[in-house]
Coordinates of C-alpha atoms and ligand atoms in Angstrom, one line a residue:
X17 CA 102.2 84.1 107.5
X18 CA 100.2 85.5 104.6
X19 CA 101.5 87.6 102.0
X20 CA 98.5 89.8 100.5
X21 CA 98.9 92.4 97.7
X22 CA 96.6 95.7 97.3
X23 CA 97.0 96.0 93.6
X24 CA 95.7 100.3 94.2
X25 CA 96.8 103.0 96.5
X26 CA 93.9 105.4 96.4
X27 CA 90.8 104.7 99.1
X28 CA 89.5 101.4 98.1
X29 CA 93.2 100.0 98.4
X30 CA 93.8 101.3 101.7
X31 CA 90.6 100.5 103.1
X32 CA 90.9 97.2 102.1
X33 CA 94.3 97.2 103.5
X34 CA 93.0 98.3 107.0
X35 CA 90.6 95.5 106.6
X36 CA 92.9 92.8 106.5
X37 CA 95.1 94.2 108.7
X38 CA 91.9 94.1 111.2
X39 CA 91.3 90.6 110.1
X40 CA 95.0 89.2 110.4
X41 CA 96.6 91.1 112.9
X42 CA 99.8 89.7 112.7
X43 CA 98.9 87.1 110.9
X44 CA 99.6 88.9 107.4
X45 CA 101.4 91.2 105.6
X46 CA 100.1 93.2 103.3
X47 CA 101.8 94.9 100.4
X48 CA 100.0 97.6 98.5
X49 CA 101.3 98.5 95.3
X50 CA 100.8 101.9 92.9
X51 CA 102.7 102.1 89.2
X52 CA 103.3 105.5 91.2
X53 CA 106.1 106.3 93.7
X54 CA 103.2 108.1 95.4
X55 CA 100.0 106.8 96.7
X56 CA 96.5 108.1 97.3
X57 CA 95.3 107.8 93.5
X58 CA 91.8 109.4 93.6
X59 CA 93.0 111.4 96.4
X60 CA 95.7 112.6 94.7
X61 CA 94.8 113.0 91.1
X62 CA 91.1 113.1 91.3
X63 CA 89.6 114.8 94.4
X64 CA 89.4 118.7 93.3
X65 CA 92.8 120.6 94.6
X66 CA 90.2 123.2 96.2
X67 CA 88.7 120.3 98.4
X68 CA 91.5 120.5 100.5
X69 CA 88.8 119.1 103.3
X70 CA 87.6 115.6 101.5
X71 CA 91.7 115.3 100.9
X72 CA 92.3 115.4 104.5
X73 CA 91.0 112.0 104.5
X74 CA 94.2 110.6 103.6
X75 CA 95.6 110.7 107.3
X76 CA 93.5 108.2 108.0
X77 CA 95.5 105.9 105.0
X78 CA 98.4 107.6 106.2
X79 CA 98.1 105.8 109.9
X80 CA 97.3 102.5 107.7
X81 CA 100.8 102.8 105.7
X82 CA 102.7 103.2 108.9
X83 CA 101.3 100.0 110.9
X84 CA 103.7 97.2 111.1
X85 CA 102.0 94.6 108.7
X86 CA 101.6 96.9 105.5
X87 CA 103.9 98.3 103.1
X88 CA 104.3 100.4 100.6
X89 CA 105.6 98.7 97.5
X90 CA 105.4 102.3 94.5
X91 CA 106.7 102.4 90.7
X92 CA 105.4 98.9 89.9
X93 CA 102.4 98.8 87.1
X94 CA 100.8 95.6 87.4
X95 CA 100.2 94.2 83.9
X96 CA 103.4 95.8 82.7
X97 CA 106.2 95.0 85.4
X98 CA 104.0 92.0 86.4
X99 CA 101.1 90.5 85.7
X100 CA 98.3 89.1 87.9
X101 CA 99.0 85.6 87.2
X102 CA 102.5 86.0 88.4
X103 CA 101.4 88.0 91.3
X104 CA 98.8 85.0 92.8
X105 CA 102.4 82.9 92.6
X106 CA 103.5 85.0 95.1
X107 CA 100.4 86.1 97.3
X108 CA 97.7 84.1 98.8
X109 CA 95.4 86.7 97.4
X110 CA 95.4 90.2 94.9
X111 CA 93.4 92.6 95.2
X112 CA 92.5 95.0 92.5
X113 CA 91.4 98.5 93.3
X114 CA 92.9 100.4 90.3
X115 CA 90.0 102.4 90.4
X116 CA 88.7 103.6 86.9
X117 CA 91.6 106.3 85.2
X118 CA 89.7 106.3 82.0
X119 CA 87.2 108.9 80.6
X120 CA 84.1 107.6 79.2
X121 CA 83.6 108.3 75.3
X122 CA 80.4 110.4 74.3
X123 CA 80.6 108.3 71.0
X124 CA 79.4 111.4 68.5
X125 CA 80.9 112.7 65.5
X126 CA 83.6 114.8 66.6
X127 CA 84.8 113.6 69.8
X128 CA 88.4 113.0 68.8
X129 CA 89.0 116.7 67.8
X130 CA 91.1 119.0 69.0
X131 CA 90.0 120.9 72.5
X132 CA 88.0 117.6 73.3
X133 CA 88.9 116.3 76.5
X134 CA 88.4 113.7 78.8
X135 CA 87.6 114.3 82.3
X136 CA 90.2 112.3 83.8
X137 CA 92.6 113.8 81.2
X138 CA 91.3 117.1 82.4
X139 CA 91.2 116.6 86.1
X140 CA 94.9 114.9 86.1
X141 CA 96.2 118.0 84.2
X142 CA 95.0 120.1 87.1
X143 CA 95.9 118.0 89.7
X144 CA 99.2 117.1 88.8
X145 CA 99.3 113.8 87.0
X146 CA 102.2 112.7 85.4
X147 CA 99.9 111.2 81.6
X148 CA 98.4 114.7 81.4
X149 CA 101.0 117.0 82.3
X150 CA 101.1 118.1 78.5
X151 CA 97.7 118.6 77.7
X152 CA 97.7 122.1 77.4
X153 CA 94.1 122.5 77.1
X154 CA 93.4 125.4 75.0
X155 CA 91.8 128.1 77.4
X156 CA 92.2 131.2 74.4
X157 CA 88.2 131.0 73.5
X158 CA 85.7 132.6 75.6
X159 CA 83.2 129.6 75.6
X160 CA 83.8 126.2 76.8
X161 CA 81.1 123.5 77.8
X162 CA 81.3 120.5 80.8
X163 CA 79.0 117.5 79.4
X164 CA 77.6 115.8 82.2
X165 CA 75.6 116.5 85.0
X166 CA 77.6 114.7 87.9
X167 CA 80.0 116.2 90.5
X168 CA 82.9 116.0 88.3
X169 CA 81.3 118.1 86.2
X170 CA 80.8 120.8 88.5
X171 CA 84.6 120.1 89.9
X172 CA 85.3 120.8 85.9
X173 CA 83.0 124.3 85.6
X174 CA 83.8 125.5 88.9
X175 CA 87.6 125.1 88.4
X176 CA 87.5 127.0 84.8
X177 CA 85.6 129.6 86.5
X178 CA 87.5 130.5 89.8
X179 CA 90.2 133.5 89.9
X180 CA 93.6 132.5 91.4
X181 CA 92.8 133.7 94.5
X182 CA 90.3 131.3 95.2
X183 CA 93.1 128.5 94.9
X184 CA 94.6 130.1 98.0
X185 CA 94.7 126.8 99.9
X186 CA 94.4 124.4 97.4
X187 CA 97.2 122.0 96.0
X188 CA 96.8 122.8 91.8
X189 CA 99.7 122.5 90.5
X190 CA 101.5 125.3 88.8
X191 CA 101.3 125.1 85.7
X192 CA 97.2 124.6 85.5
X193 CA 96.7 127.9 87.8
X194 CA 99.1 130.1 85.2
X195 CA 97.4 128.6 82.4
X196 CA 93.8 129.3 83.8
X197 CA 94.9 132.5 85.2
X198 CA 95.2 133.9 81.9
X199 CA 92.3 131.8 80.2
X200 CA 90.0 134.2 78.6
X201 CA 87.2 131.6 79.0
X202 CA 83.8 133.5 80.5
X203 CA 81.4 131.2 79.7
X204 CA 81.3 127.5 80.5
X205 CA 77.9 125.6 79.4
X206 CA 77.0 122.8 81.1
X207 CA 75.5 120.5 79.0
X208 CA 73.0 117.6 80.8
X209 CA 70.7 115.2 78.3
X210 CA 68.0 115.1 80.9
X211 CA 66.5 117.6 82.9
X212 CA 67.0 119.2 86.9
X213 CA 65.4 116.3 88.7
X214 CA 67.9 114.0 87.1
X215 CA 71.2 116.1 88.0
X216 CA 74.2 113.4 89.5
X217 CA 75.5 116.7 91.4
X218 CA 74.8 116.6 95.5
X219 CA 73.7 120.0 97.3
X220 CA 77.2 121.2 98.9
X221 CA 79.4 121.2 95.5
X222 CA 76.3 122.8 93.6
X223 CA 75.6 125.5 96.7
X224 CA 79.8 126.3 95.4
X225 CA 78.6 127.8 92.5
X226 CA 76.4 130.5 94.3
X227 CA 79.7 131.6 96.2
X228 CA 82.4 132.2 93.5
X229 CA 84.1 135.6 93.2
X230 CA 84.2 136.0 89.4
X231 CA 80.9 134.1 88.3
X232 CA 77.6 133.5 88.6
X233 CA 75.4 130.3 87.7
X234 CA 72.7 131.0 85.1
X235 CA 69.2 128.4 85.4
X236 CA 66.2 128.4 83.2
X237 CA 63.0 128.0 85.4
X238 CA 61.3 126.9 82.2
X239 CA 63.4 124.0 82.3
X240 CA 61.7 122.8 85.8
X241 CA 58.6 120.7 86.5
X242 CA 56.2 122.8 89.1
X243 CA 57.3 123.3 92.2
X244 CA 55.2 120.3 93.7
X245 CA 57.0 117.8 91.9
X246 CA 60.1 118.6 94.0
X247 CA 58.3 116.9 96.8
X248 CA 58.6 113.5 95.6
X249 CA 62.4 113.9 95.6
X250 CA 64.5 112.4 97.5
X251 CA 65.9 114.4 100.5
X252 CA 69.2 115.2 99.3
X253 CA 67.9 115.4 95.9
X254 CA 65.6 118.2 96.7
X255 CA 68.0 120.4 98.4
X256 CA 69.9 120.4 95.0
X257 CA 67.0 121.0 92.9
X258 CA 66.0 124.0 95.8
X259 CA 69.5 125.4 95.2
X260 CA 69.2 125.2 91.1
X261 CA 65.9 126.8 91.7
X262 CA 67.5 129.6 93.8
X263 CA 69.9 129.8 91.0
X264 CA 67.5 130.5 88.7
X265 CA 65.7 133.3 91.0
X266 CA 68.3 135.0 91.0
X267 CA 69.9 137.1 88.6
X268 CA 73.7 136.8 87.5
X269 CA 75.7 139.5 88.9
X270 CA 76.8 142.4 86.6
X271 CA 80.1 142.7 88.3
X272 CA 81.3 139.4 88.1
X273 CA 82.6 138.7 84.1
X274 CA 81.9 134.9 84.0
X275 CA 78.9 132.8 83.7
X276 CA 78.2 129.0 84.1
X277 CA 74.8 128.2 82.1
X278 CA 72.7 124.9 82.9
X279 CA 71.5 124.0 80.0
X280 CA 68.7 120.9 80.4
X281 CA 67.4 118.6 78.5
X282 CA 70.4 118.9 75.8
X283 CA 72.4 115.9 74.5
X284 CA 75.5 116.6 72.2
X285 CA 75.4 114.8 68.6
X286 CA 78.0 116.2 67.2
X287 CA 81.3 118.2 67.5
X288 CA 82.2 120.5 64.9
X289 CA 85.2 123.0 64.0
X290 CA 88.1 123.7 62.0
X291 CA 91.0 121.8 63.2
X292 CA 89.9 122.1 66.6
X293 CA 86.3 122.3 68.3
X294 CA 84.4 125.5 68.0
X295 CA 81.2 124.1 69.3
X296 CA 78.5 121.5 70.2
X297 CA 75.4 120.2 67.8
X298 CA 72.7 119.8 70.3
X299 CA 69.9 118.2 69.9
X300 CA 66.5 119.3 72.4
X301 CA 65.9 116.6 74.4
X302 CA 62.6 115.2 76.3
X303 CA 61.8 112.3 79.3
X304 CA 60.7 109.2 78.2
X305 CA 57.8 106.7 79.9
X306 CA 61.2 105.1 81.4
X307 CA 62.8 108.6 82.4
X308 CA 65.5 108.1 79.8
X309 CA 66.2 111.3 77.5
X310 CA 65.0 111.0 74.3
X311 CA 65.9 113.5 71.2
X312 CA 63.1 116.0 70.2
X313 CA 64.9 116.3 66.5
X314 CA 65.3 120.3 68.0
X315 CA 69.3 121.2 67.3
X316 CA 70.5 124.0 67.8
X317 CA 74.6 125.2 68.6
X318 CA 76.4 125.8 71.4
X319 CA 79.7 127.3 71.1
X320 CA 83.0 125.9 72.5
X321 CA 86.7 126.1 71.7
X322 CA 87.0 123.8 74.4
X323 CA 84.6 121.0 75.5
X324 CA 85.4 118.7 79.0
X325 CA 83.2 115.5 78.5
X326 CA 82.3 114.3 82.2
X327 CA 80.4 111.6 81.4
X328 CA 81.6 108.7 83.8
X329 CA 84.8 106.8 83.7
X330 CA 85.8 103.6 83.2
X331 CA 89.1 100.7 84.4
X332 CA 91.5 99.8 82.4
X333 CA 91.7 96.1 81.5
X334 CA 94.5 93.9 82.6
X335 CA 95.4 91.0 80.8
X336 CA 94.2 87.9 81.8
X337 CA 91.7 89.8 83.9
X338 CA 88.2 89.2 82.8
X339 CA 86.6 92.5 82.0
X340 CA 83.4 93.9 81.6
X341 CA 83.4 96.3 78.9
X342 CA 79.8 97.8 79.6
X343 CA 80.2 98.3 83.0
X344 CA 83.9 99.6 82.5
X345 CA 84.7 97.2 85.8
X346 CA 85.8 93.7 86.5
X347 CA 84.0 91.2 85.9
X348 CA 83.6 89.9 89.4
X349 CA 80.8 88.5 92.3
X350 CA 80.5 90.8 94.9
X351 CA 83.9 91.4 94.6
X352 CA 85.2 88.1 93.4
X353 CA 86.9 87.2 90.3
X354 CA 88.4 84.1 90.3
X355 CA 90.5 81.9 93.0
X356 CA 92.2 84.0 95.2
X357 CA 91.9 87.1 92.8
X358 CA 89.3 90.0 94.0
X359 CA 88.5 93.4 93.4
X360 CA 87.7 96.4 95.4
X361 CA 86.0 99.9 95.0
X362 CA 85.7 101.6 91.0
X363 CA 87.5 98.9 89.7
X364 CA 84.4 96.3 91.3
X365 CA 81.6 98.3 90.9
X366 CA 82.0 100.6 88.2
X367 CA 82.9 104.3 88.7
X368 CA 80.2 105.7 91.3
X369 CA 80.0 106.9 94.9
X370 CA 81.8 108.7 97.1
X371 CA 85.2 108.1 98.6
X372 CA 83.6 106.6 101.8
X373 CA 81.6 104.0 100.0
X374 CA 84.5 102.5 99.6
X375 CA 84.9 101.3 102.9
X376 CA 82.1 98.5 103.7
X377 CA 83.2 97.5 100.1
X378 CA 86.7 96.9 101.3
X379 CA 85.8 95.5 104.7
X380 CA 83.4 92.7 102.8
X381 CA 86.4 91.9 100.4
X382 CA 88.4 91.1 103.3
X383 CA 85.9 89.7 105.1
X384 CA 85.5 86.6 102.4
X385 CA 89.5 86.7 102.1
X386 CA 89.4 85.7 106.1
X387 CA 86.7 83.4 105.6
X388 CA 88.3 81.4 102.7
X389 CA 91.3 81.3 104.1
X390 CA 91.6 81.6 108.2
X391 CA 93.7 84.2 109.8
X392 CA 96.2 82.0 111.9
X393 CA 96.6 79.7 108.9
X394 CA 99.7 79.3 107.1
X395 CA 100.2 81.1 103.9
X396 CA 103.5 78.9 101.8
X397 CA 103.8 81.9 99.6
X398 CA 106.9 84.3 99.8
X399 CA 104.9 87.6 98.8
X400 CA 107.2 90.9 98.9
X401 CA 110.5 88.9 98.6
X402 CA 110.1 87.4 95.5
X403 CA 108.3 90.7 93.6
X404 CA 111.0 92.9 94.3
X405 CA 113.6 90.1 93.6
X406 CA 111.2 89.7 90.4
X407 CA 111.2 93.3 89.6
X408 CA 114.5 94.1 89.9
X409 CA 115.7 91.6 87.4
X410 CA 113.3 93.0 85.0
X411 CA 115.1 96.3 85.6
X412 CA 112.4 97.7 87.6
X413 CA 113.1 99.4 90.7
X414 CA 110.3 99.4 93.2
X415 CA 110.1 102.5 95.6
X416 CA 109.1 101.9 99.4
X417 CA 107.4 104.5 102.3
X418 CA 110.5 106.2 102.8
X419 CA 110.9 107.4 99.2
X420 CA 107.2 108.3 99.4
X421 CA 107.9 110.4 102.4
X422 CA 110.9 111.4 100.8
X423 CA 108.7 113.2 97.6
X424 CA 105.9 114.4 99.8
X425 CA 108.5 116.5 102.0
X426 CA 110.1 117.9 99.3
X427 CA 106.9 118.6 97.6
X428 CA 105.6 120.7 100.9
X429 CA 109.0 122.4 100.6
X430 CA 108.0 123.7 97.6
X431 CA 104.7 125.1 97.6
X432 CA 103.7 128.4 97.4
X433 CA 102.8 130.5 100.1
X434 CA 99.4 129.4 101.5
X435 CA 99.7 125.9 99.6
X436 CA 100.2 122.9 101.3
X437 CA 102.1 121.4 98.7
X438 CA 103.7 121.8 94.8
X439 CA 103.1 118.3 93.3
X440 CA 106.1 117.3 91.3
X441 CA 103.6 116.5 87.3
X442 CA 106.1 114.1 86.2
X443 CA 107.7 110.4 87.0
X444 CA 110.8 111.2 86.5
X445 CA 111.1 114.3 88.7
X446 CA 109.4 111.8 91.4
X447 CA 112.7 109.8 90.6
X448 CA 115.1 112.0 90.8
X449 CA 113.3 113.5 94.1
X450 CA 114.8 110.0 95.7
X451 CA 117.9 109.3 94.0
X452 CA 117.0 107.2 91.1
Ligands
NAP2 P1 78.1 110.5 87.5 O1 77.7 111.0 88.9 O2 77.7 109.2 87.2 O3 77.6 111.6 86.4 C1 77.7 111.3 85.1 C2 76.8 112.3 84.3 O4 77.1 112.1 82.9 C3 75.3 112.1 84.5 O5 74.7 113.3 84.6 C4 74.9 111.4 83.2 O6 73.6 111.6 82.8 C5 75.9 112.0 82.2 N1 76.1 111.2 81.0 C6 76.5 109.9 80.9 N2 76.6 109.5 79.7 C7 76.2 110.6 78.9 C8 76.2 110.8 77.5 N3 76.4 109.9 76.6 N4 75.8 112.1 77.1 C9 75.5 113.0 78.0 N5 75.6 112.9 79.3 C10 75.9 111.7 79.8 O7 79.7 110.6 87.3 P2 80.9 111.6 87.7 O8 80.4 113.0 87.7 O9 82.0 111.2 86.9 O10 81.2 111.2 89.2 C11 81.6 109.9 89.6 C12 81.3 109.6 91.1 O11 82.3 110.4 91.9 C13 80.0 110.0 91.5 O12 79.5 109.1 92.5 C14 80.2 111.4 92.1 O13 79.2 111.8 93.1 C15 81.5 111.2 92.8 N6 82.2 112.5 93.0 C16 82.0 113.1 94.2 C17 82.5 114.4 94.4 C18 82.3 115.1 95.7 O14 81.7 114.5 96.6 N7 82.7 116.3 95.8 C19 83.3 115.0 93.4 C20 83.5 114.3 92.2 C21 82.9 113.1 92.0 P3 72.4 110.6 83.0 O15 72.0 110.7 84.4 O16 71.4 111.0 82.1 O17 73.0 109.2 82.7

């Protein structure tokens, strides 16, 4: 038998998961760990709670956790409770797929001050993640800015912008829809260093905009190339620059009291306030020969008492793991780091793509795991025994699928009308959900 551990519960985990479990059969089992007693990582803490649809995906893990070869092994952090090292004396192979939980730094004067925050900080306070819980972001000033031109930045804007009836449906967590039902924020300016052709954002989440009850998206046609240039683009590509273009045709909506301003070609230098940020030093940007932005020596100020920077994450580094700090990953070859030790979505490639290009990436993992070492072979490590007999003598209790279970249940039985679910926001309420 082979013992395999899934160091990851969010999508590139459990796809990789599935993969061996295709490529083994019976052959394996396969234990996939989270330092949470819940799985779905991404899914859970990082997939907007008004996407309720790309969520859904997780039935398809769930079917993955309940086959016989896999398991559910939660409140272990690898690196903490156990390292990697001791981990490969127990498996015939790890797999990373931490994913990428930090935010990117913008690396400007400023950036540590108060109202500066991450967008995984920011995104894991709304979604219910235990680290963030606290943040309190500071939603009492009418401006606030998104930096970044990606989806997460429009997951940022859009969610400081919607009323509380347009979470009807989604899974936010209490505490974030009080708090942003009484921000006074009205106008969030998002901030990209290059221009409309350049946008990270894809044509449904930036169509959202157009549809939101309480505001409307403000676009600068000076900002565009002509209208020809758009032909050059990519398909997908030109629908979103044919939406911003609509944006900009039409005019905001007097009755609705918010606004959500593209403003192009605009890289922050600096962050400036009193204690706490009151706004942004921008500096006027151009393209380059290479397409890169390039500063104009323009500044001018934008004002924000709160600033989200959604810039790109990054993994965090496990010891004895090499890392590459550029590239925020693993240091790995096509998803190889060392004997026996891969990695496996973010935490291989870096933080980009959706959650389904995580798939082939976890079938081609597994697919050199089954190669190196042959399903039907025999495996002369003890796998889940030994962690949990490991873990417990560190005093570390491990959670399995039926505490999981156990939380989500009593999380459904919680929600508010309409909701499919009130997350417990902290580990030990997850704890004491199941006994512990
Ligand atoms: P992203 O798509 O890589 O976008 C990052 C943005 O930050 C880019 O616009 C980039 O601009 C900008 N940026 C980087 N460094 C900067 C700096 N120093 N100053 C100013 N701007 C800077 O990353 P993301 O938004 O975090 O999304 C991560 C992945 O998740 C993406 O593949 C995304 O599509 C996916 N995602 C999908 C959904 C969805 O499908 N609904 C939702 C959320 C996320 P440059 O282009 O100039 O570098």
């Amino acid at each position: 038998m082979r013992h395999f551990a899934v160091v990851g519960s969010g999508p590139a985990g459990f796809y990789t998961a599935e993969a061996l479990e295709k490529a083994f059969g019976d052959k394996a089992r396969i234990d996939i760990l989270d330092r949470y007693p819940v799985p779905y990582g991404l899914i859970r803490f990082g997939v907007a709670p008004d996407h309720q649809s790309l969520k859904a995906v997780s039935k398809r893990y769930d079917k993955v956790a309940e086959s016989a070869g896999v398991d559910f092994i939660g409140n272990v952090a690898v690196g903490r409770d156990v390292s990697v090292d001791e981990l490969l004396g127990m498996y015939d192979a790890v797999i990373l797929a931490v994913g990428s939980p930090h935010s990117r730094k913008l690396g400007i004067p400023g950036q540590d001050l108060p109202g500066v925050i991450g967008s995984a900080e920011f995104v894991g306070w709304y979604n219910g993640h235990p680290e963030f819980a606290d943040l309190d972001p500071p939603l009492s000033g009418t401006h606030a800015a998104v930096v970044g031109n990606g989806n997460v930045a429009l997951d940022v804007a859009r969610i400081l912008s919607k009323t509380r009836q347009e979470f009807e449906g989604s899974d936010i967590v209490g505490h974030a829809l009080d708090a942003l039902d009484h921000s006074a924020i009205r106008t969030v300016t998002i901030l990209g260093r290059r221009g409309p052709h350049q946008i990270a954002m894809t044509p449904k989440e930036l169509g959202e905009l157009g549809h939101l009850e309480a505001a409307s998206p403000v676009v600068d046609i000076a900002d565009f190339p002509p209208l020809e240039a758009d032909d050059a683009l990519e398909p997908g590509q030109r629908k979103s620059i044919t939406i911003l273009r609509e944006f900009a045709a039409t005019p905001p909506e007097p009755a609705k009291p918010k606004r959500m301003v593209f403003d192009f070609f605009a890289k922050p230098v600096a962050i400036e306030g009193d204690g706490g940020a009151e706004k942004i030093v921008v500096e006027r940007t151009e393209l380059d020969e290479s397409g890169a932005a390039r500063g104009t020596g323009e500044t001018y100020e934008v004002p924000a008492s709160l600033v989200v920077t959604s810039i790109g994450y990054a993994s965090a580094p496990i010891e004895g793991v090499p890392y590459d700090e550029r590239g925020g990953k693993f240091l790995n070859e096509n998803g190889k780091i060392g004997e026996r030790l891969y990695a496996v979505g973010w935490a291989r490639r870096g933080p980009s793509g959706t959650i389904g290009t995580n798939r082939p990436d976890g079938y081609e993992v597994a697919e050199q795991i089954a190669a190196a070492m042959p399903p039907g072979g025999a495996g002369d490590r003890p796998g889940a025994q030994a962690l949990k007999r490991l873990l417990v003598s560190r005093g570390v209790m491990p959670t399995d699928y039926d505490d999981w279970r156990k939380i989500e249940e009593t999380e459904a039985a919680r929600a508010r009308p309409g909701s499919p679910r009130e997350k417990f926001v902290r580990h030990e309420e997850w704890l004491h959900t199941i006994g512990r």
